[in-house]
Every structure is written in C-alpha cells, then in structure tokens.
Amino acid sequence: MEIDTKKLEEIIGKYGKCKSTVIPILQDIQEEYNWLPEEVFEIVAQELGIPLMDVYGVATFYRTFSLKPRGKHIITVCLGTACHVRGGQRITETISRELGINPGETTEDLKFTLETVNCLGCCAIGPIVVVDGEYYGGMTSQKVASLLKKTRGGKRE
Ligand code: FES
C-alpha cells in the first residue's frame, strides 16, 4: 500500500517524538486511512526512535485499532437482544447481500466495512444501524437498503 510519508511526518510532528505519543499518533493515522497499514509501524518506530515491537504492541493491544483494511464507510448493526428480536439479523443479512460481504469484512473497493455489535445502549429505538458514527433507529431491511444507496451515492443526510 502506498503511504503518504509527508502526511505521516506531519502527524508525528504534531505530537512530538517520544514513546508516550504512540497512541495519539496511531489514532490520527487510523483516522487518515480508516485502518493501520503495516507499513506505518516502521515509519512511526523510526521517527520516534523506539523499537518496532513497541509500536506493534500498542496497535494490537487496543481494540480500537484495526490492522485489517476497513472501508471508507463503517456500517455497524446492533445484534443485542432487543435489536435482534426486532429484526437485527434480517437487516444484517440484507446489508451482507447488498454489499456482498459478511460481518467483519470489507468490500474489495474499500468503500464499506460491515460490523456487528452487542447493544449500543439505546435499545428503545432499535433495531439500530450506525453508519459512520450516525445512529439510525427503527431500521428495517427496506430502510437500510435505501440508506446504503444514499451512502454509496454520497447523498446521506
Ligand atoms: S440491543 Fe441494540 S441498542 Fe441495545
């Protein structure tokens, strides 16, 4: 994968070069790429003057970091009990069919990643689908198909 080293240096320069800045640096890099490509670890380690294993250790310790490619749009379906009984599973299947991927996977064009979660803490408005951090309650298969279409076309409100 092509890494914009200038952009990385910019991010690293923002935080200063010491071991304690690894987490915010990796967070910013993930924001840039939506995941952490392997190539960035060596650059971060070199720039901070710390062992590669230390950078890799942080990236693998925190669940928030993804070492697998993630799409531009992250679709999360709640499959907690309340959302599940209201059709969460059917909604997940509709998304899988529409995008051609299973939960935990990313489309080849890196546009979408589908994830599931167990309860987002707002069961009353379930079933819930989250698209790029925005919550959509009372979802149905039909609604989610049109939400995907809007997201794909960049017309989501
Ligand atoms: S089960 Fe979906 S928000 Fe609680």
XYZ file of C-alpha atoms and ligand atoms in Angstrom:
161
model
C 0.000 0.000 0.000
C 1.152 3.489 -0.912
C 1.873 5.528 2.222
C 1.968 9.303 2.179
C 5.152 9.732 4.259
C 4.807 13.519 4.284
C 1.384 13.192 5.892
C 2.813 10.761 8.472
C 5.646 13.110 9.341
C 3.097 15.889 9.721
C 1.046 13.773 12.171
C 4.130 12.712 14.146
C 5.417 16.288 14.206
C 2.154 17.399 15.766
C 2.729 15.292 18.879
C 6.474 15.363 19.401
C 8.818 12.443 19.316
C 8.504 10.347 22.435
C 7.134 6.939 23.311
C 4.033 8.313 25.044
C 2.766 9.802 21.806
C 2.370 6.446 20.044
C -1.369 6.146 20.823
C -2.498 9.581 19.546
C -0.221 9.199 16.522
C -1.730 5.817 15.637
C -5.231 7.239 16.232
C -4.589 10.038 13.753
C -3.090 7.654 11.223
C -6.127 5.390 11.556
C -8.375 8.388 11.010
C -6.482 9.074 7.795
C -6.619 5.515 6.388
C -9.507 4.022 8.409
C -7.079 1.277 9.476
C -3.371 0.849 10.223
C -1.401 -0.440 7.239
C 1.652 -2.456 8.317
C 3.991 -0.042 6.536
C 3.252 2.748 9.017
C 4.656 0.859 12.012
C 8.224 1.026 10.787
C 7.965 4.711 9.959
C 6.466 5.543 13.373
C 9.114 3.432 15.159
C 11.922 5.104 13.231
C 10.571 8.608 13.734
C 10.048 8.098 17.474
C 13.304 6.178 17.909
C 11.589 3.245 19.609
C 11.564 -0.496 18.813
C 9.143 -1.639 16.112
C 7.704 -4.159 18.592
C 6.594 -1.336 20.902
C 4.539 0.294 18.152
C 3.141 -3.038 17.049
C 2.355 -3.924 20.677
C 0.233 -0.785 21.149
C -1.580 -1.316 17.835
C -2.504 -4.890 18.712
C -3.350 -4.237 22.372
C -6.148 -1.712 21.829
C -9.303 -2.952 20.127
C -9.910 0.465 18.674
C -7.056 -0.088 16.220
C -7.663 -2.150 13.130
C -4.822 -3.950 11.392
C -7.146 -5.100 8.645
C -8.301 -2.789 5.856
C -11.526 -1.009 6.706
C -13.844 0.721 4.311
C -14.467 4.406 3.890
C -17.908 3.813 5.387
C -18.312 1.735 8.527
C -21.732 0.100 8.875
C -22.468 -1.307 12.319
C -25.580 -3.337 13.055
C -26.659 -3.885 16.633
C -27.380 -7.527 17.365
C -28.021 -7.157 21.072
C -31.153 -8.930 22.323
C -33.586 -6.007 21.884
C -32.405 -5.226 18.354
C -32.126 -8.899 17.464
C -35.770 -9.656 18.299
C -36.852 -6.658 16.234
C -35.128 -7.871 13.084
C -31.442 -7.014 13.538
C -30.378 -10.298 11.970
C -32.553 -9.766 8.885
C -31.098 -6.279 8.498
C -27.571 -7.693 8.726
C -28.422 -10.239 6.023
C -29.822 -7.509 3.775
C -26.624 -5.472 4.131
C -24.484 -8.578 3.524
C -26.425 -9.314 0.363
C -26.320 -5.706 -0.878
C -22.577 -5.337 -0.270
C -21.500 -8.920 -0.942
C -19.645 -9.217 2.360
C -20.149 -10.910 5.723
C -19.934 -9.151 9.087
C -16.287 -8.394 9.850
C -15.444 -7.978 6.168
C -14.672 -5.052 3.878
C -15.685 -4.653 0.256
C -12.880 -5.011 -2.277
C -13.187 -1.389 -3.347
C -12.622 -0.408 0.322
C -15.892 1.517 0.368
C -17.741 -0.410 3.110
C -16.953 -2.420 6.220
C -19.759 -4.321 7.939
C -19.558 -4.867 11.675
C -21.947 -6.085 14.337
C -22.097 -5.139 17.979
C -23.936 -6.360 21.085
C -26.065 -3.477 22.371
C -25.312 0.165 21.839
C -27.207 1.212 24.955
C -30.250 2.724 23.226
C -32.440 -0.369 22.885
C -35.717 1.612 22.891
C -35.092 2.900 19.375
C -33.880 -0.436 17.961
C -33.170 -2.054 15.693
C -30.224 0.251 15.219
C -27.757 0.663 12.393
C -24.814 3.043 12.729
C -23.281 4.500 9.595
C -20.017 6.375 10.068
C -20.941 7.191 13.660
C -24.518 8.311 12.923
C -27.291 6.316 14.616
C -30.388 5.233 12.699
C -33.190 3.743 14.819
C -36.289 1.805 13.835
C -34.433 0.211 10.946
C -35.996 -2.238 8.529
C -34.465 -4.132 5.613
C -36.114 -1.709 3.224
C -34.890 1.384 5.058
C -31.360 0.029 5.309
C -31.218 -0.730 1.588
C -32.093 2.878 0.795
C -29.646 4.117 3.465
C -26.883 2.127 1.751
C -27.842 3.564 -1.606
C -27.665 7.105 -0.219
C -24.354 6.406 1.480
C -22.920 4.941 -1.711
C -24.038 7.982 -3.667
C -22.766 10.362 -1.007
C -26.277 11.740 -0.512
C -26.903 10.653 3.068
C -28.481 13.342 5.256
S -29.825 -4.199 21.868
Fe -29.448 -2.765 20.302
S -29.170 -0.957 21.418
Fe -29.487 -2.405 22.946
